[in-house]
Short mmCIF file of C-alpha atoms (C1' of nucleotides) in Angstrom, two decimals:
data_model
loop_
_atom_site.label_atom_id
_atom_site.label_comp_id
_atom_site.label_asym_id
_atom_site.label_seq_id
_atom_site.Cartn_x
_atom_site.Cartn_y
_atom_site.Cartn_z
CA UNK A 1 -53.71 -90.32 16.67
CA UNK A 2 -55.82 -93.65 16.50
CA UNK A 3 -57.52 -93.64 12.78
CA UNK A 4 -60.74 -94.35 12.22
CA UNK A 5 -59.64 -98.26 11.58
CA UNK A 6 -61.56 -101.09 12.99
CA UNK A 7 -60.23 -101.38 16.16
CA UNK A 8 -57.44 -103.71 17.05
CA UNK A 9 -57.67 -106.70 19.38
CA UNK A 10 -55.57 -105.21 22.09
CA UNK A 11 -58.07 -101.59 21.68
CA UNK A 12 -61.05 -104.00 21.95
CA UNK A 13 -59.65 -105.86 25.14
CA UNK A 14 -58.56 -102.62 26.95
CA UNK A 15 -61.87 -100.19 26.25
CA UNK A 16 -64.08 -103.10 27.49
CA UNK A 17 -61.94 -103.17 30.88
CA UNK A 18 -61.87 -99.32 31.37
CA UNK A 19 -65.56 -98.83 30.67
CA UNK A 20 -66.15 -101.98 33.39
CA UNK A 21 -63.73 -100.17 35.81
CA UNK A 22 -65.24 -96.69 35.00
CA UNK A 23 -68.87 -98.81 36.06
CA UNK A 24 -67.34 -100.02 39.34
CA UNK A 25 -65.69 -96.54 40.63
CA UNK A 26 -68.40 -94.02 39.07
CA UNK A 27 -71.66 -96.35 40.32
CA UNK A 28 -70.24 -96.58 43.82
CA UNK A 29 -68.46 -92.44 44.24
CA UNK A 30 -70.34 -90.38 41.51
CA UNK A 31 -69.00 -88.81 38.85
CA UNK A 32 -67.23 -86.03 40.86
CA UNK A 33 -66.28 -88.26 43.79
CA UNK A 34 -64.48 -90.81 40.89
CA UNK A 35 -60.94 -89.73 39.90
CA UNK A 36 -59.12 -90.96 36.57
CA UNK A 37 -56.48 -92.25 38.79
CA UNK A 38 -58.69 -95.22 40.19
CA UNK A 39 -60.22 -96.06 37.05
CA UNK A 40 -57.08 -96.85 35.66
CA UNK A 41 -55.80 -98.81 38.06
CA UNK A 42 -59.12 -101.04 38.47
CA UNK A 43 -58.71 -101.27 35.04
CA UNK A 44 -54.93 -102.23 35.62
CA UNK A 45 -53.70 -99.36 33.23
CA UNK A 46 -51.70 -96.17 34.26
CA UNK A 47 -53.51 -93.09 33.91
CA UNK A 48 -51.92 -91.77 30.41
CA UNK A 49 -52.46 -95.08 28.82
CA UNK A 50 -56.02 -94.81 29.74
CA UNK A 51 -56.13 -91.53 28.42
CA UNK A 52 -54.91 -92.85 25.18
CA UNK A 53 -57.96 -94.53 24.98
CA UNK A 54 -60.60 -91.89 26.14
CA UNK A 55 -59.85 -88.12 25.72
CA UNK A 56 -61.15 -87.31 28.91
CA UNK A 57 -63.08 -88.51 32.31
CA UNK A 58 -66.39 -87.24 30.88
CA UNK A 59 -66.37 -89.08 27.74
CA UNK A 60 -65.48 -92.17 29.40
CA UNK A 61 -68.66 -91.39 31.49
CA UNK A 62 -70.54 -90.64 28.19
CA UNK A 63 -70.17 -93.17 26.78
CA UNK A 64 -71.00 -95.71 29.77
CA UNK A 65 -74.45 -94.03 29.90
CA UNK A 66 -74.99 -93.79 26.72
CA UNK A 67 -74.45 -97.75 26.63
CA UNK A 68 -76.57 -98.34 29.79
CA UNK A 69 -79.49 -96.26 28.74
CA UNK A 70 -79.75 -98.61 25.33
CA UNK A 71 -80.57 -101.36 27.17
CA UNK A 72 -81.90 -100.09 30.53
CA UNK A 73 -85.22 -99.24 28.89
CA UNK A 74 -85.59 -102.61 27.14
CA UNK A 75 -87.66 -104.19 29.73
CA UNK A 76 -90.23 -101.20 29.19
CA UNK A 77 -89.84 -100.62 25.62
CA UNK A 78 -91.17 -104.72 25.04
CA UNK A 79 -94.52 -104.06 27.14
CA UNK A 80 -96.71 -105.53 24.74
CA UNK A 81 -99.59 -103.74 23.58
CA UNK A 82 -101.06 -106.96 22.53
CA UNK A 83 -100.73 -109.03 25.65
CA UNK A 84 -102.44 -110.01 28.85
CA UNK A 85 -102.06 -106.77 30.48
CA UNK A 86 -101.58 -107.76 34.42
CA UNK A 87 -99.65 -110.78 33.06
CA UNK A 88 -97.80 -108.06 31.07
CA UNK A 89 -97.06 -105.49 33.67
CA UNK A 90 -96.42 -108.37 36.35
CA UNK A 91 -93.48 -109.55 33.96
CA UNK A 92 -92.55 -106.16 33.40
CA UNK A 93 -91.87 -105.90 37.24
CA UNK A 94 -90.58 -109.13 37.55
CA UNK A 95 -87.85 -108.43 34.68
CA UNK A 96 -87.11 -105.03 36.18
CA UNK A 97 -86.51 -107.22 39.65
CA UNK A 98 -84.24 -109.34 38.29
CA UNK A 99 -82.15 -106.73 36.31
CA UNK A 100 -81.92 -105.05 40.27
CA UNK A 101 -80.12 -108.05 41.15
CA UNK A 102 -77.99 -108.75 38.12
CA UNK A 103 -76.62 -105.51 37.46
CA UNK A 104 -76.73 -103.77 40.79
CA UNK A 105 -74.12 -101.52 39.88
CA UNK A 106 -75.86 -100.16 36.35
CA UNK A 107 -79.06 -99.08 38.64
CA UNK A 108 -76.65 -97.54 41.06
CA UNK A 109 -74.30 -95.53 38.64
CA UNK A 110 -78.04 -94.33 37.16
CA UNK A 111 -79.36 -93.45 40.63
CA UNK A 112 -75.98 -91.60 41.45
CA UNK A 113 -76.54 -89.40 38.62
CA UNK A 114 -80.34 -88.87 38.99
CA UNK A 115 -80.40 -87.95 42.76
CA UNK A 116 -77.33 -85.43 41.75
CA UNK A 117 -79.50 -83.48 39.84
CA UNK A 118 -79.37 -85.18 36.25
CA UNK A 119 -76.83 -83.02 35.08
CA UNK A 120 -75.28 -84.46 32.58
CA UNK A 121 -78.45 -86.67 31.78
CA UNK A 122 -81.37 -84.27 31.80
CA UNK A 123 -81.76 -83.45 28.16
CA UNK A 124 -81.50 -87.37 26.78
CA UNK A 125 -84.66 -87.91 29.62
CA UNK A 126 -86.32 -85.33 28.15
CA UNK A 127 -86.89 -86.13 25.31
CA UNK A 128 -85.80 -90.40 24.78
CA UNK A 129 -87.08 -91.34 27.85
CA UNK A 130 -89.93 -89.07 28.29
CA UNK A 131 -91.08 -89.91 24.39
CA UNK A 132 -91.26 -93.90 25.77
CA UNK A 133 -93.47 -93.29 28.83
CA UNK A 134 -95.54 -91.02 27.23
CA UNK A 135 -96.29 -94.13 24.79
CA UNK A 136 -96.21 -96.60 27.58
CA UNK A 137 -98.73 -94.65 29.39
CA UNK A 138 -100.98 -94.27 26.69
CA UNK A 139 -101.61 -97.96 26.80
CA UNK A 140 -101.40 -98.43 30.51
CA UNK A 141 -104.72 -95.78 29.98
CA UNK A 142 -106.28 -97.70 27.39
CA UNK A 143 -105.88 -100.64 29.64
CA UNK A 144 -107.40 -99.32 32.09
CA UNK A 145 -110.64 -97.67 30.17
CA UNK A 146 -110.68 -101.52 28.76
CA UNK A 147 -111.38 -102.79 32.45
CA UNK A 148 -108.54 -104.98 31.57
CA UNK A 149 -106.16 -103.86 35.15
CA UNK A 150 -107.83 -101.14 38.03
CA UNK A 151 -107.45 -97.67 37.60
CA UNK A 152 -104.59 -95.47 38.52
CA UNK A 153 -102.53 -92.73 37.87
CA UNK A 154 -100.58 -94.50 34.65
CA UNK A 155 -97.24 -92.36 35.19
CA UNK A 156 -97.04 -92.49 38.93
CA UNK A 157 -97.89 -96.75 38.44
CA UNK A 158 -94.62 -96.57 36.35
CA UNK A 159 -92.59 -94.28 38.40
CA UNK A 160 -93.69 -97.06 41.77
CA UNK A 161 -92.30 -100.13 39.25
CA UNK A 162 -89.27 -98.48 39.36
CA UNK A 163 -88.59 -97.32 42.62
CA UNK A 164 -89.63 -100.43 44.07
CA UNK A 165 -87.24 -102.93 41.81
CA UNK A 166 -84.16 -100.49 41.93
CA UNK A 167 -84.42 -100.05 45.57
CA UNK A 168 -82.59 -103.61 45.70
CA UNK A 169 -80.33 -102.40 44.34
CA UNK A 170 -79.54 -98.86 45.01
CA UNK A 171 -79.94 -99.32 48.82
CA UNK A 172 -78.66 -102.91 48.76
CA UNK A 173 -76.08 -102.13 51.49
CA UNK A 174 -79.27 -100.76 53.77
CA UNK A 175 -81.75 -103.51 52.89
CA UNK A 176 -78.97 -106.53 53.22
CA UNK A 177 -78.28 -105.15 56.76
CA UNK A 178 -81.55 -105.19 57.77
CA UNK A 179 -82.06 -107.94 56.73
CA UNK A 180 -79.23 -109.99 58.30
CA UNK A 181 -78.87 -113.38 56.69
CA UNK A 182 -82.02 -113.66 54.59
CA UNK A 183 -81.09 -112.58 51.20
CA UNK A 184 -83.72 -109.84 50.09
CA UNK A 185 -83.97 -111.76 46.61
CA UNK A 186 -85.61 -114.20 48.43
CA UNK A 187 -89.11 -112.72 49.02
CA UNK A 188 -89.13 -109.46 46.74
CA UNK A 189 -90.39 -111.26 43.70
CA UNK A 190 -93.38 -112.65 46.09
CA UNK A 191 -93.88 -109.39 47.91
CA UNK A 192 -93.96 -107.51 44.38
CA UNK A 193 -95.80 -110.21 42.49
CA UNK A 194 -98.43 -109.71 45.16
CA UNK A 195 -98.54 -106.03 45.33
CA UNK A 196 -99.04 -105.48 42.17
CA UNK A 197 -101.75 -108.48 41.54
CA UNK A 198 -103.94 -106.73 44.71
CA UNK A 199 -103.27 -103.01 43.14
CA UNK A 200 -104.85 -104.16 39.49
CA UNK A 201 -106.63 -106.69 40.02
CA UNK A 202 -110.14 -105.22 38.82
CA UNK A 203 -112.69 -104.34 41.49
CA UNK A 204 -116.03 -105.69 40.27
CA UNK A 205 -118.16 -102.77 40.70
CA UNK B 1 -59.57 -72.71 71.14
CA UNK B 2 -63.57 -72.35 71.69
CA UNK B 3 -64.08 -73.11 75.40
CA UNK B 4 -67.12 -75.11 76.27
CA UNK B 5 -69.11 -71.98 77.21
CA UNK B 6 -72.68 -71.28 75.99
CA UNK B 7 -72.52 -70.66 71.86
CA UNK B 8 -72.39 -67.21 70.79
CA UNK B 9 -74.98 -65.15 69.08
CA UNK B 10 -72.53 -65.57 66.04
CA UNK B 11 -71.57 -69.39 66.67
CA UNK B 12 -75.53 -70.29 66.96
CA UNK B 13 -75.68 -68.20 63.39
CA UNK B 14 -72.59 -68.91 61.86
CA UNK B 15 -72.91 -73.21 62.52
CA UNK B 16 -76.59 -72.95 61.55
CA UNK B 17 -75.85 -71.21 58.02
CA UNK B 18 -72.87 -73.76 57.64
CA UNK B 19 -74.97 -76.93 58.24
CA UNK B 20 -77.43 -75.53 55.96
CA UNK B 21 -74.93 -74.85 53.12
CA UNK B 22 -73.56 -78.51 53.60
CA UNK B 23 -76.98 -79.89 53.53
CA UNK B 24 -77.29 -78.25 50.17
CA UNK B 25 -73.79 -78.99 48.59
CA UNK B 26 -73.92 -82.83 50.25
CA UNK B 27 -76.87 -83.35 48.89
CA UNK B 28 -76.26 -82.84 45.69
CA UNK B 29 -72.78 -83.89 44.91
CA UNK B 30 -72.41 -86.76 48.01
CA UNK B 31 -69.51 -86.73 50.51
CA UNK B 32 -66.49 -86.86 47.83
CA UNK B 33 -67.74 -84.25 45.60
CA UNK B 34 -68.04 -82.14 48.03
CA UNK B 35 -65.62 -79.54 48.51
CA UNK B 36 -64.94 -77.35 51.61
CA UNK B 37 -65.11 -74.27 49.85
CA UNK B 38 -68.16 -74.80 48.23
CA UNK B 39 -70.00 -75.28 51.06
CA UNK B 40 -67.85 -72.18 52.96
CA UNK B 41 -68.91 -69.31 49.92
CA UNK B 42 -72.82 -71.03 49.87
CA UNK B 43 -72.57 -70.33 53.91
CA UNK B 44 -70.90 -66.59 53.05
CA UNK B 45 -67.63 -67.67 54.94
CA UNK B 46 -64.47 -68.14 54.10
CA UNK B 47 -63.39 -71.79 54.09
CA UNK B 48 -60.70 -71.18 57.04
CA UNK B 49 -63.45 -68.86 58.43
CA UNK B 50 -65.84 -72.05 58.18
CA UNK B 51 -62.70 -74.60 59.63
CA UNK B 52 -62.86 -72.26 62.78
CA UNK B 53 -66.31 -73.66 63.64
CA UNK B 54 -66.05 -77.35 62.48
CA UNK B 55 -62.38 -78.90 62.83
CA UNK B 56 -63.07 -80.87 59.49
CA UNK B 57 -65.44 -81.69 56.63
CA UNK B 58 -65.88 -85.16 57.57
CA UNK B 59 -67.22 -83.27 61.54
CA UNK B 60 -69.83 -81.04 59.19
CA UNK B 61 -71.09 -84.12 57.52
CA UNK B 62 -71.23 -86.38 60.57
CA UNK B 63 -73.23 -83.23 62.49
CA UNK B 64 -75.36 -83.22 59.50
CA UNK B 65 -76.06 -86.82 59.98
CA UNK B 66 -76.86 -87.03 63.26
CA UNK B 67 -79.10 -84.27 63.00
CA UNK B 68 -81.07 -85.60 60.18
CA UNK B 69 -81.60 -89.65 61.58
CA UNK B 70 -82.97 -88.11 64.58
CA UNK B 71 -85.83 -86.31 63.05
CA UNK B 72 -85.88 -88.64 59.97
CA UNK B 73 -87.02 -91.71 61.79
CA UNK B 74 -89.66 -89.96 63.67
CA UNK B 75 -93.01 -91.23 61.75
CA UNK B 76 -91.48 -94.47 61.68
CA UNK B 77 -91.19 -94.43 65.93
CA UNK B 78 -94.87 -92.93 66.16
CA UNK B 79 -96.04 -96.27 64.43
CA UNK B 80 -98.86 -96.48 67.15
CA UNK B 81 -99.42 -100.24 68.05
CA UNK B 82 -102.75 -99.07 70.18
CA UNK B 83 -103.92 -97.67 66.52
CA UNK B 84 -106.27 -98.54 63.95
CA UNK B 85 -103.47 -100.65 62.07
CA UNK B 86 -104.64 -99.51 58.26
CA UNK B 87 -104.60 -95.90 59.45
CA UNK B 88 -101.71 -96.35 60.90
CA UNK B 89 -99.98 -97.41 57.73
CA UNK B 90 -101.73 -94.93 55.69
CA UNK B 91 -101.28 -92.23 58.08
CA UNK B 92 -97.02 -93.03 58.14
CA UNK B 93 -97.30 -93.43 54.64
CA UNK B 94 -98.82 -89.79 54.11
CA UNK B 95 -96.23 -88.43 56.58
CA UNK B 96 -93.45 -89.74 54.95
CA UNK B 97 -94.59 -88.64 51.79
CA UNK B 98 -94.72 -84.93 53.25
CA UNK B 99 -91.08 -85.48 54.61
CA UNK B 100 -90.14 -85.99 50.68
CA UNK B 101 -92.00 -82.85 49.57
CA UNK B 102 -90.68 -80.48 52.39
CA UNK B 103 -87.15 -81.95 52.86
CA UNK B 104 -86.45 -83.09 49.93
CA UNK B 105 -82.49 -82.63 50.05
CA UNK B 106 -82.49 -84.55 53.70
CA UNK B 107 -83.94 -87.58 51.75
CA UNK B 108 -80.85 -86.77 49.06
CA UNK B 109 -78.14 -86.57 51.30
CA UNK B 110 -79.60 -89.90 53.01
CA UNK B 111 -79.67 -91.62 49.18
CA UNK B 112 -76.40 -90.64 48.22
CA UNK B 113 -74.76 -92.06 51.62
CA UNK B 114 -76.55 -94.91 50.83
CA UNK B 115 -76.03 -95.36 47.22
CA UNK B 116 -72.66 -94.58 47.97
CA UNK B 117 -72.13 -98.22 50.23
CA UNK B 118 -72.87 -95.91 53.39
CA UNK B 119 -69.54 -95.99 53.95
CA UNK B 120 -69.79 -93.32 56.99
CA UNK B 121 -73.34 -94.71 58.17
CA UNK B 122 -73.11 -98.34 57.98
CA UNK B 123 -72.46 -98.59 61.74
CA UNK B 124 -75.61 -96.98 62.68
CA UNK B 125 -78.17 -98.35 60.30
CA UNK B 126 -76.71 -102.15 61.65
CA UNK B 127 -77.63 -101.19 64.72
CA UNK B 128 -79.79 -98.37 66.04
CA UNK B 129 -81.98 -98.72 62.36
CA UNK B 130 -81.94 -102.22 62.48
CA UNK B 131 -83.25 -102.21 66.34
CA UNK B 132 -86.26 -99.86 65.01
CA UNK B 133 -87.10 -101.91 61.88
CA UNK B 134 -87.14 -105.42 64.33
CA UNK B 135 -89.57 -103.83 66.81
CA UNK B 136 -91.86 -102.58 63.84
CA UNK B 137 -91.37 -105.75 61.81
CA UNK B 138 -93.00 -107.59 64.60
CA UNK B 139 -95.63 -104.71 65.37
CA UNK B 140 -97.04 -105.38 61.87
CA UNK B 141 -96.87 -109.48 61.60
CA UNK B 142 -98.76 -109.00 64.89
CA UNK B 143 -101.15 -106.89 63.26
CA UNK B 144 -101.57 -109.24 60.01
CA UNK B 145 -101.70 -112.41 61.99
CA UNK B 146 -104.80 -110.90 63.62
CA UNK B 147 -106.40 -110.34 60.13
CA UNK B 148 -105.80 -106.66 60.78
CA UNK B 149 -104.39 -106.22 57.61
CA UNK B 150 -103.37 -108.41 54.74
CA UNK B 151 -100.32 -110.87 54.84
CA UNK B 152 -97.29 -109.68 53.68
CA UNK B 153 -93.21 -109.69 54.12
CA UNK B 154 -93.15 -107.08 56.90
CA UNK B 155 -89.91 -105.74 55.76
CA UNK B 156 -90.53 -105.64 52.53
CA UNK B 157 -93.73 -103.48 53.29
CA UNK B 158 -91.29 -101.14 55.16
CA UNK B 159 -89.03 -101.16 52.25
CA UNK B 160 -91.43 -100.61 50.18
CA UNK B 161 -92.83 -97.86 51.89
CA UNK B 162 -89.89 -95.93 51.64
CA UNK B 163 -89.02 -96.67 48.12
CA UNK B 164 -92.21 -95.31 46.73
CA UNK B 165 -92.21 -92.15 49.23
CA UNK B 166 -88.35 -91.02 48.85
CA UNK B 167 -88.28 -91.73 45.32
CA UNK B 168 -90.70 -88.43 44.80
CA UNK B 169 -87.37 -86.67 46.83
CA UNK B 170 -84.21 -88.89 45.56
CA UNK B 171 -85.55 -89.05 41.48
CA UNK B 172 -87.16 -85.45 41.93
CA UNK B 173 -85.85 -84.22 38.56
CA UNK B 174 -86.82 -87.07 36.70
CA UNK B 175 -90.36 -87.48 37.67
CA UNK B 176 -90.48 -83.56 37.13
CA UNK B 177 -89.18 -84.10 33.46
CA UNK B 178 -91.44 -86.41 32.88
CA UNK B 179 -94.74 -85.07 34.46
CA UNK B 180 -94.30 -81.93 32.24
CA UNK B 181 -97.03 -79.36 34.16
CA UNK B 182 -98.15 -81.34 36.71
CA UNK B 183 -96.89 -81.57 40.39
CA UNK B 184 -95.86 -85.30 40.99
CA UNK B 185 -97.37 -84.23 44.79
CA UNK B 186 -100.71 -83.68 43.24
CA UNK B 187 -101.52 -87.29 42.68
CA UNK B 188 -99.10 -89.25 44.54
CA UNK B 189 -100.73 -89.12 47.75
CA UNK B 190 -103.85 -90.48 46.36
CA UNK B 191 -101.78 -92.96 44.18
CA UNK B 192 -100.14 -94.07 47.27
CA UNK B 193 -103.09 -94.18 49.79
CA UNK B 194 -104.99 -96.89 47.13
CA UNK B 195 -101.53 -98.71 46.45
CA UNK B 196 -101.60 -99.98 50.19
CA UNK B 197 -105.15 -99.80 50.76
CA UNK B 198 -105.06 -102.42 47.57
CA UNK B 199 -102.94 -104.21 49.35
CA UNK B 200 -103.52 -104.38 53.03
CA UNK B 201 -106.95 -104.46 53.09
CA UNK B 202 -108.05 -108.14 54.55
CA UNK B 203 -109.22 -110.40 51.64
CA UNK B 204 -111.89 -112.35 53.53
CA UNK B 205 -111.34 -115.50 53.20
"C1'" DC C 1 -62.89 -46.15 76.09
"C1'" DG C 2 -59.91 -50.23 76.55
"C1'" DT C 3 -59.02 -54.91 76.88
"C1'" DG C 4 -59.35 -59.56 76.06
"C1'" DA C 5 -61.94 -63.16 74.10
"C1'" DG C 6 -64.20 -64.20 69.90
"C1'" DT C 7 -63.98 -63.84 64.94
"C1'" DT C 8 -62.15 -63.19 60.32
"C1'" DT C 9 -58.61 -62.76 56.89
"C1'" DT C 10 -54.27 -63.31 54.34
"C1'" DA C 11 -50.81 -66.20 53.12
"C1'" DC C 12 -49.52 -70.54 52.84
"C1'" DC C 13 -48.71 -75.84 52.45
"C1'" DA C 14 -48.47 -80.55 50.91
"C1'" DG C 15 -51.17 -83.82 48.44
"C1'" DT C 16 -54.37 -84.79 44.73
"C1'" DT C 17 -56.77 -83.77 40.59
"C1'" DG C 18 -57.49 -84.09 35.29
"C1'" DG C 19 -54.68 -83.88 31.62
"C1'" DT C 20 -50.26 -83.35 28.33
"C1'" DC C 21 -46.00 -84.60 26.05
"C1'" DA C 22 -42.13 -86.79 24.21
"C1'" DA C 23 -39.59 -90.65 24.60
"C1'" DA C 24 -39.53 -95.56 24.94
"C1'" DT C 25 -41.40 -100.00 23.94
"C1'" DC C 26 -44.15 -103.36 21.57
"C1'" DA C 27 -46.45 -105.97 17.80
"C1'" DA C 28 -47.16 -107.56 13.46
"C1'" DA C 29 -46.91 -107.27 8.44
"C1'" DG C 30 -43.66 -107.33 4.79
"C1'" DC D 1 -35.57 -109.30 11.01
"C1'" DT D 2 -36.76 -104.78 10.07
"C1'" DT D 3 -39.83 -101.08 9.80
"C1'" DT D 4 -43.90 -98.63 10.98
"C1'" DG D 5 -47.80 -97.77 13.50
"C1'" DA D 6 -49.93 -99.01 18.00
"C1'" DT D 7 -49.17 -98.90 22.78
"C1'" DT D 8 -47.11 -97.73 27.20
"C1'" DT D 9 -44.44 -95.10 30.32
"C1'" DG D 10 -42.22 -91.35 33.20
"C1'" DA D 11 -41.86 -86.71 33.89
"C1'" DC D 12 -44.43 -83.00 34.22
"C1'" DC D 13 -48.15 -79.10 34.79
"C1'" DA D 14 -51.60 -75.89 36.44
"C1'" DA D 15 -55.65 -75.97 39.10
"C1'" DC D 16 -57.73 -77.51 43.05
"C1'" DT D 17 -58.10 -80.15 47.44
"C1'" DG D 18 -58.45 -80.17 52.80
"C1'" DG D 19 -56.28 -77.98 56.21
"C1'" DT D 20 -52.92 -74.70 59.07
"C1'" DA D 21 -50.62 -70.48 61.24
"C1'" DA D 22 -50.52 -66.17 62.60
"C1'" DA D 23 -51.76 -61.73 62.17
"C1'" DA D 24 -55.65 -58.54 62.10
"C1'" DC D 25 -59.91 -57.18 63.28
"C1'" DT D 26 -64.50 -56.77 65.99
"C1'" DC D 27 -67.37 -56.84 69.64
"C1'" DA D 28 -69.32 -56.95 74.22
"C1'" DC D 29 -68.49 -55.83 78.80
"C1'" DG D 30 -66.48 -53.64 82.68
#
DNA sequence: CGTGAGTTTTACCAGTTGGTCAAATCAAAG
DNA sequence: CTTTGATTTGACCAACTGGTAAAACTCACG
């Protein structure tokens, strides 16, 4: 049994390559469609020696989310109260953007798990995840009543941030083949940027 | 062997209630998570009673498919270039929203193929999809190059359009869990029809 | 009613799944 | 260079997977 020691170089070097071949098989199958078996051998272990290292396919899983969701939310969590509110919000979509393209495959294991029902997900967006949009929304509102960005629905404005940056990534196969050579990078930031500028912009009235 | 007479009273019952039940267990646990006899006791078969109507899972899921692009690309085919071009959008917009709210587990199955690297679709989105999208692309520059509606990356507005609308059917349970009470369809329509108005409507300049 | 096609079931199979165990090997501190 | 704990492996298991074969049943139609 491994003690509760700090962990040894050789522990360090082969958790960090299971949990990035647990991200590669689980974003692109699911958790159910994933086997143990592939994990390992993306990760270039054999299945017991893997298992030395994680009791069991769900804790590997676990633990993945749990690291995702920590910084996931970031980009959300540093809306500034105190800032230019479009400015703010246009970053905010901007930053979510660019996380689409960087770490494809974190928005896709998340979007996996969502669209299957949440089940092993439900109770930490709940009550984390609901506690920070409730917050967030707040001061989208207050924005709003300030005249500061145009009125809308604050949770459903949040909800469109994030379907519209993740979709490059969750459907990248669909959106790259539509879009033949051009790469869909290209244009989003533009096409969002704009979007958003002509949704809250503040209608003098 | 099933000759190639005119389906039974029992076939015509028996395929429909199977197709349903794969709908269901596809939808929710993608291709590979899937199993046979899941989808057999949801259908109230037995799984070699079910393998007596479709020779394989892989048939039942490419039925499925088939079945669902037909009808699923319908609002995007009624695109009416003799229309008023902002109705138009709106109006495909609204029906596509609708499509999430009453078929929610179509838009599902359609995610998780997607999400997945639409490893059993790819062949069909490069080419019949891709055929659609071209033909609409160009309906809509046509329409903002004669100040119809506002500029904008014509894909991009397609993607976008879908995003926002399936994301009320793909991320069902976590817009639920965060909207406590409220019905994400109450607002969304609304939220939706000002999002594009917002945007498409001609700045005159 | 009986008969043959259409339908369902029981029993089964080979391959895969997540996971265990004890033995073998390795690494590093003394 | 040895000893002890950390690591890796091969053999294995029970449950489940997609799928098959053949017998048994059911149903409509003459």
């Amino acid at each position: 049994m491994t003690k509760d020691r700090a962990p040894t170089r050789i522990q360090k070097k082969n958790r960090a390559a299971i949990l990035e071949a647990a991200l590669e098989v689980f974003s692109t199958h699911g958790f159910r469609g994933a086997t143990v078996d592939q994990i390992a051998t993306e990760a270039g272990l054999s299945k017991p020696n893997l298992l030395y290292y994680f009791p069991s396919k769900e804790a590997i899983f676990n633990e993945l989310m749990a690291q995702l969701l920590g910084t996931w939310l970031d980009p959300l969590r540093s809306l500034d109260p105190d800032g230019d509110p479009m400015e703010e919000i246009l970053a905010y979509v901007q930053r979510k953007l660019q996380m689409s393209r960087d770490f494809p495959r974190e928005s896709r294991l998340y979007a996996n798990e969502i669209v299957q029902g949440a089940p092993r997900l439900l109770g930490t967006i709940a009550t984390d995840l609901n506690a920070l949009v409730e917050e967030k929304s707040a001061l989208l509102q207050r924005w709003m009543q300030a005249g500061k960005i145009n009125s809308a629905h604050p949770k459903h404005l949040l909800f469109s941030i994030w379907s519209l940056t993740q979709h490059y990534a969750d459907f990248d196969v669909q959106v790259r083949a539509l879009m033949a050579d051009e790469d869909p990078f290209d244009a989003a930031p533009e096409y969002l940027d704009t979007l958003y500028r002509r949704m809250l912009t503040p209608s003098d009235n």
